[in-house]
Coordinates of C-alpha atoms and ligand atoms in Angstrom, one line a residue:
M175 CA -51.1 63.7 90.1
G176 CA -53.3 62.6 93.0
G177 CA -55.2 65.9 92.6
N178 CA -55.8 65.4 88.8
S179 CA -57.1 61.8 89.3
D180 CA -59.2 62.9 92.3
Q181 CA -60.8 65.5 89.9
A182 CA -61.3 63.1 87.2
E183 CA -62.9 60.6 89.6
L184 CA -65.2 63.3 90.8
E185 CA -66.2 64.2 87.2
R186 CA -66.9 60.5 86.3
Q187 CA -69.2 60.3 89.4
F188 CA -70.9 63.5 88.4
Q189 CA -71.5 62.4 84.7
Q190 CA -72.7 59.0 86.2
R191 CA -75.4 61.0 88.4
I192 CA -76.4 62.9 85.2
D193 CA -76.7 59.6 83.2
D194 CA -78.8 58.1 85.9
D195 CA -81.2 61.0 85.8
I196 CA -80.4 62.0 89.5
K197 CA -80.9 65.7 90.0
I198 CA -77.9 67.8 90.8
E199 CA -78.7 70.1 93.9
P200 CA -77.0 73.3 95.0
K201 CA -74.6 71.9 97.6
D202 CA -73.6 68.9 95.4
W203 CA -70.1 69.0 93.8
M204 CA -70.1 70.0 90.2
P205 CA -67.7 70.9 87.6
D206 CA -66.9 74.6 87.3
A207 CA -68.0 74.6 83.7
Y208 CA -71.3 73.1 84.6
R209 CA -71.9 75.7 87.1
E210 CA -70.9 78.5 84.8
N211 CA -73.0 77.2 81.9
L212 CA -76.0 77.0 84.1
I213 CA -75.5 80.5 85.5
R214 CA -75.3 81.8 81.9
Q215 CA -78.4 79.9 80.7
I216 CA -80.7 80.4 83.9
S217 CA -79.6 84.0 84.2
Q218 CA -80.4 85.0 80.7
H219 CA -83.7 83.0 80.8
A220 CA -84.4 85.2 83.9
H221 CA -83.5 88.4 82.0
S222 CA -85.7 87.4 79.1
E223 CA -88.7 87.0 81.4
V224 CA -88.0 90.5 83.0
I225 CA -87.2 92.5 79.8
G226 CA -90.1 90.5 78.1
M227 CA -92.6 92.6 80.3
Q228 CA -91.8 95.6 78.3
P229 CA -93.4 94.8 74.9
E230 CA -96.7 93.8 76.5
G231 CA -96.4 96.3 79.2
N232 CA -96.8 98.9 76.6
Y233 CA -100.3 97.9 76.0
I234 CA -101.6 97.8 79.5
T235 CA -103.0 101.3 79.2
R236 CA -104.4 100.6 75.7
A237 CA -106.1 97.2 76.2
P238 CA -109.5 97.3 74.4
S239 CA -111.6 96.4 77.5
L240 CA -111.5 96.2 81.3
R241 CA -111.3 92.3 80.9
R242 CA -108.4 92.4 78.5
K243 CA -106.7 94.9 80.7
L244 CA -107.0 92.5 83.7
I245 CA -105.8 89.6 82.0
L246 CA -102.8 91.4 80.5
L247 CA -101.9 93.0 83.8
S248 CA -102.0 89.4 85.4
K249 CA -99.7 87.9 82.6
V250 CA -97.3 90.7 82.8
Q251 CA -97.0 90.2 86.5
D252 CA -96.5 86.5 86.1
E253 CA -93.6 87.3 83.8
A254 CA -91.9 89.2 86.7
G255 CA -92.6 86.2 88.9
H256 CA -90.9 83.8 86.5
G257 CA -88.0 86.3 86.5
L258 CA -87.7 86.1 90.4
Y259 CA -87.8 82.2 90.4
L260 CA -85.0 82.0 88.0
Y261 CA -82.8 84.6 89.6
S262 CA -83.2 82.8 92.8
A263 CA -82.3 79.5 91.0
S264 CA -79.2 81.3 89.5
E265 CA -78.3 82.6 93.2
T266 CA -78.1 78.9 94.4
L267 CA -75.1 78.6 92.2
G268 CA -73.1 81.2 93.9
I269 CA -73.7 84.5 92.2
S270 CA -75.4 87.4 93.5
R271 CA -78.5 89.2 92.1
L272 CA -76.4 92.4 91.8
E273 CA -73.8 90.6 89.6
L274 CA -76.5 89.2 87.5
I275 CA -78.3 92.7 87.1
E276 CA -75.0 94.3 86.2
A277 CA -74.3 91.6 83.6
L278 CA -77.7 92.5 81.9
Q279 CA -77.3 96.2 82.1
S280 CA -73.8 96.3 80.6
G281 CA -74.8 94.1 77.8
A282 CA -72.5 91.2 78.9
A283 CA -75.5 89.0 79.4
K284 CA -78.1 88.3 76.7
Y285 CA -81.9 88.0 76.8
A286 CA -84.2 86.7 74.2
S287 CA -84.0 88.4 70.9
I288 CA -87.7 88.5 70.5
F289 CA -88.1 91.3 73.0
N290 CA -86.2 93.7 70.9
Y291 CA -89.2 93.9 68.4
P292 CA -91.7 96.6 69.0
T293 CA -95.4 96.1 69.7
Q294 CA -97.3 98.2 67.2
T295 CA -100.9 97.0 67.5
W296 CA -103.2 95.1 69.9
G297 CA -102.8 92.3 67.5
D298 CA -99.1 92.1 68.6
V299 CA -100.3 91.3 72.1
G300 CA -102.2 88.4 70.9
A301 CA -99.2 87.3 68.6
I302 CA -96.9 87.4 71.5
G303 CA -99.1 85.4 73.9
W304 CA -99.8 82.8 71.2
L305 CA -96.4 82.5 69.6
V306 CA -93.7 83.9 71.9
D307 CA -95.3 81.9 75.1
G308 CA -96.1 79.1 72.7
A309 CA -92.3 78.8 71.7
A310 CA -91.2 79.5 75.3
I311 CA -93.4 76.6 76.6
C312 CA -92.1 74.2 73.7
N313 CA -88.7 74.8 75.1
Q314 CA -89.5 74.9 78.8
V315 CA -91.5 71.6 78.9
S316 CA -88.2 69.8 78.0
L317 CA -86.3 72.0 80.6
Q318 CA -88.7 70.6 83.3
R319 CA -86.3 67.6 83.0
T320 CA -83.2 69.5 83.2
S321 CA -80.4 68.1 85.4
Y322 CA -80.3 71.0 88.0
G323 CA -83.0 70.6 90.6
P324 CA -83.8 74.3 91.3
Y325 CA -84.1 75.1 87.5
A326 CA -86.3 72.0 86.8
R327 CA -88.6 72.5 89.6
G328 CA -89.0 76.2 88.7
M329 CA -89.7 75.2 85.1
I330 CA -92.7 73.0 86.3
R331 CA -94.6 76.1 87.8
I332 CA -93.5 78.5 85.1
C333 CA -94.9 76.0 82.4
K334 CA -98.3 76.0 84.0
E335 CA -98.6 79.8 83.8
E336 CA -97.1 80.0 80.4
S337 CA -100.1 77.7 79.3
F338 CA -102.5 80.2 80.4
H339 CA -100.4 83.0 78.6
Q340 CA -100.5 81.0 75.3
R341 CA -104.3 80.5 75.4
Q342 CA -105.1 84.1 76.2
G343 CA -103.0 85.1 73.3
Y344 CA -104.6 82.6 70.9
E345 CA -108.0 83.8 72.1
I346 CA -107.1 87.5 71.2
M347 CA -106.0 86.3 67.6
L348 CA -109.3 84.2 67.3
A349 CA -111.4 87.3 68.3
L350 CA -109.5 89.4 65.6
A351 CA -109.6 86.7 63.0
R352 CA -113.3 86.4 63.4
G353 CA -114.0 90.0 63.5
S354 CA -114.1 92.9 60.8
D355 CA -111.9 92.9 57.8
E356 CA -109.6 95.4 59.6
Q357 CA -109.3 93.2 62.6
R358 CA -108.4 90.3 60.5
Q359 CA -105.8 92.2 58.7
M360 CA -104.4 93.2 62.0
A361 CA -104.2 89.6 63.1
Q362 CA -102.4 88.7 59.9
D363 CA -99.9 91.5 60.1
S364 CA -99.0 90.6 63.6
L365 CA -98.5 86.9 62.7
N366 CA -96.4 88.0 59.7
R367 CA -94.2 90.2 62.1
F368 CA -93.8 87.7 65.0
Y369 CA -93.6 84.4 63.2
W370 CA -89.9 84.5 62.2
P371 CA -88.6 86.1 65.2
A372 CA -90.5 83.4 67.3
L373 CA -88.6 80.7 65.4
M374 CA -85.3 82.6 66.3
M375 CA -86.0 82.1 70.0
F376 CA -84.9 78.4 69.7
G377 CA -81.3 79.7 68.8
P378 CA -79.0 78.9 66.0
H379 CA -79.1 75.6 64.1
D380 CA -77.6 72.6 66.0
G381 CA -74.3 72.8 64.0
E382 CA -73.8 76.4 64.9
S383 CA -74.8 76.3 68.5
A384 CA -71.7 76.9 70.7
H385 CA -73.2 75.2 74.0
S386 CA -75.5 72.6 72.8
A387 CA -73.4 69.6 72.6
Q388 CA -71.9 69.9 76.1
S389 CA -75.3 71.1 77.5
M390 CA -77.0 67.9 76.0
R391 CA -74.3 65.7 77.7
W392 CA -74.8 67.4 81.0
K393 CA -78.7 67.1 80.4
I394 CA -78.9 70.9 80.9
K395 CA -80.8 71.0 77.7
R396 CA -82.8 67.8 77.0
E397 CA -83.6 68.5 73.3
T398 CA -81.7 70.5 70.5
N399 CA -82.5 73.8 69.2
D400 CA -83.6 72.4 65.7
A401 CA -85.7 69.7 67.3
L402 CA -87.7 72.1 69.5
R403 CA -88.1 74.6 66.7
Q404 CA -89.5 71.7 64.4
K405 CA -91.9 70.8 67.3
F406 CA -93.1 74.4 67.4
I407 CA -93.4 74.7 63.6
D408 CA -95.4 71.6 63.4
Q409 CA -97.9 72.5 66.0
T410 CA -98.3 76.1 64.7
V411 CA -99.5 75.1 61.3
P412 CA -103.0 73.8 62.3
Q413 CA -103.4 76.6 64.7
I414 CA -102.8 79.2 61.7
E415 CA -105.3 77.1 59.7
F416 CA -108.0 77.2 62.4
L417 CA -107.5 81.1 62.5
G418 CA -108.1 81.1 58.7
L419 CA -104.9 83.2 58.3
D420 CA -102.3 82.9 55.8
H421 CA -99.0 81.1 56.8
P422 CA -96.1 83.6 56.7
D423 CA -93.8 80.8 55.4
R424 CA -94.5 80.3 51.7
D425 CA -92.3 77.1 51.7
I426 CA -94.2 75.4 54.5
S427 CA -95.3 72.0 53.3
W428 CA -96.0 68.5 54.8
N429 CA -93.2 66.0 54.4
E430 CA -94.8 62.5 54.7
S431 CA -91.6 60.6 54.9
R432 CA -90.2 62.8 57.6
G433 CA -93.5 63.1 59.4
H434 CA -92.7 66.9 59.9
Y435 CA -93.4 70.1 57.9
D436 CA -90.6 71.2 55.7
H437 CA -90.0 74.9 56.0
G438 CA -88.3 78.2 54.8
E439 CA -85.0 79.3 56.1
I440 CA -84.7 81.9 59.0
D441 CA -83.0 85.3 58.3
W442 CA -79.8 84.5 60.3
H443 CA -78.3 87.9 59.4
E444 CA -81.3 89.4 61.3
F445 CA -80.9 87.1 64.3
Y446 CA -77.3 87.9 64.8
S447 CA -77.8 91.6 64.2
V448 CA -80.4 91.6 67.1
I449 CA -78.5 89.5 69.5
N450 CA -75.6 91.7 69.0
G451 CA -77.5 94.8 70.0
N452 CA -78.9 96.2 66.7
G453 CA -82.6 95.4 66.8
H454 CA -85.2 98.0 66.9
C455 CA -85.6 98.2 70.6
N456 CA -82.3 97.0 72.2
R457 CA -81.3 100.4 73.6
Q458 CA -84.8 101.2 74.7
R459 CA -85.3 98.0 76.4
L460 CA -81.9 98.4 78.5
Q461 CA -82.4 102.0 79.1
H462 CA -85.8 101.3 80.7
H463 CA -84.4 98.7 82.8
I464 CA -81.8 100.8 84.1
R465 CA -84.2 103.7 84.8
A466 CA -86.6 101.3 86.7
H467 CA -83.8 99.9 88.6
Q468 CA -82.5 103.4 89.7
E469 CA -85.9 104.4 90.6
G470 CA -86.3 101.3 92.7
E471 CA -83.1 102.0 94.7
W472 CA -85.0 103.5 97.7
V473 CA -87.2 100.5 98.0
R474 CA -84.1 98.2 98.2
D475 CA -82.4 100.5 100.7
A476 CA -85.6 100.5 102.8
L477 CA -85.8 96.8 102.8
A478 CA -82.1 96.4 103.7
A479 CA -82.6 99.0 106.6
Y480 CA -85.5 97.0 107.9
Q481 CA -83.8 93.7 107.7
E482 CA -80.8 95.2 109.6
K483 CA -83.1 96.6 112.3
Q484 CA -84.7 93.1 112.6
R485 CA -81.4 91.5 112.9
Q486 CA -80.2 93.8 115.8
R487 CA -83.6 93.3 117.5
D488 CA -83.1 89.6 117.4
C489 CA -79.5 89.9 118.7
Q490 CA -80.8 91.9 121.6
D491 CA -83.7 89.6 122.4
P492 CA -82.8 87.2 125.4
D493 CA -85.1 84.6 123.9
Ligands
FAQ594 N1 -81.9 85.4 71.7 O1 -75.1 77.9 71.9 P1 -76.6 78.5 71.7 C1 -90.1 83.8 77.4 C2 -77.4 83.0 72.2 S1 -88.6 83.1 78.0 C3 -80.9 85.8 72.3 O2 -77.5 77.7 71.0 P2 -77.9 77.8 74.3 C4 -91.3 83.9 78.4 C5 -77.0 82.0 73.4 O3 -77.5 82.6 74.6 C6 -87.5 83.1 76.6 N2 -79.6 85.1 72.4 O4 -77.0 78.8 73.2 C7 -92.0 85.2 78.1 C8 -75.5 82.1 73.2 O5 -75.0 83.2 73.7 P3 -73.9 83.4 74.9 C9 -86.3 82.7 77.0 C10 -79.7 83.8 72.0 O6 -77.9 78.4 75.6 C11 -92.9 85.1 77.1 C12 -75.4 82.0 71.6 O7 -76.6 82.9 71.1 N3 -86.1 81.3 77.1 O8 -89.9 84.1 76.3 C13 -80.8 83.3 71.1 O9 -77.2 76.4 74.3 C14 -93.6 86.3 76.8 C15 -75.3 80.7 71.0 O10 -76.4 79.9 71.2 C16 -84.9 80.8 77.6 O11 -84.1 81.4 77.9 C17 -81.9 84.1 71.3 N4 -83.1 83.7 70.7 O12 -79.2 77.8 73.6 C18 -91.8 86.3 78.8 C19 -85.2 79.2 77.9 N5 -80.6 82.0 71.0 O13 -74.6 83.0 76.2 C20 -92.4 87.5 78.5 C21 -83.7 78.7 78.3 C22 -79.4 81.8 71.2 O14 -72.8 82.3 74.4 C23 -93.4 87.5 77.4 N6 -82.6 78.8 77.4 N7 -78.9 82.9 71.7 O15 -73.3 84.8 74.9 C24 -82.4 78.0 76.6 O16 -83.0 76.9 76.3 C25 -81.1 78.2 75.7 O17 -80.3 79.1 76.4 C26 -81.4 78.7 74.2 C27 -80.1 78.9 73.5 C28 -82.2 77.6 73.4 C29 -82.1 80.0 74.2

């Protein structure tokens, strides 16, 4: 009985800290479900950043100029860095990197559905920077205020870098949209193919979202899936107009009384099919990750051996 009431009191105090907007730090007491939910979300976010290197990485050797190649290389490297911050944030919750990687490679953990779509043209690299990074920023700006300290601080840095990514993508689209007929067509085609999958990045509708209600109470999430998606839809309309391209959603229309754009419905069948492993590139993405991970084994072994040697030297050193 005493144990139960102690637990209830701890949970009450924990929720009070959340309600008072005091950050939760790694050594603070937290309910098991809060810890598990955070590990789930942060690690899936990390996996998305790392798997997300593959679609654009595919174009590093095919970038149309040295300048474009340098920018793309730097962007893809940034995504690797984001993955590392986020894996580190997950590890502060008591799970090892190895366990996280195993969950990704076995398919137990998800990563953002968008990265299972292929990059077919240079226009796709523009659309990914503009729309995919754009959607990621929309979400991540709100996560800068998430209740878990290491995640919130990681988000601040990540958002700065994602802003550069978004701009470089839009600039590619602008160059194509102002180019030849063929280039304009390439930009339109990329917009058409990436627009709807970008909307899917925000997850299922609020009523269908398994984790949202509890994550909002714990302030792990600060805005709901639908609210963030609407923000992204609203900001994208004038961007498409400025490019002079056609909007892929034929139902898009300004709703004066809502102060937002009304829009068409996402193909949810496609969304669930992709997150359940049946997208164009799901198998290829995981196989590539597994291969790269295996090829990197000697680097990890060498680092571990070096670390062990340093430890032994430190133990022997009388100072
Ligand atoms: N794809 O109950 P909810 C980026 C899953 S970073 C795959 O609503 P939650 C940077 C969800 O995990 C992009 N799975 O879940 C970049 C859950 O499955 P589970 C990643 C999805 O967590 C740019 C189930 O459906 N950003 O792109 C998706 O409350 C360019 C039920 O859903 C983040 O991860 C989806 N789209 O809300 C890199 C941001 N949507 O775990 C390279 C942080 C939902 O029960 C190049 N994460 N699911 O098996 C979040 O804000 C949230 O986790 C949501 C989902 C909003 C993604």
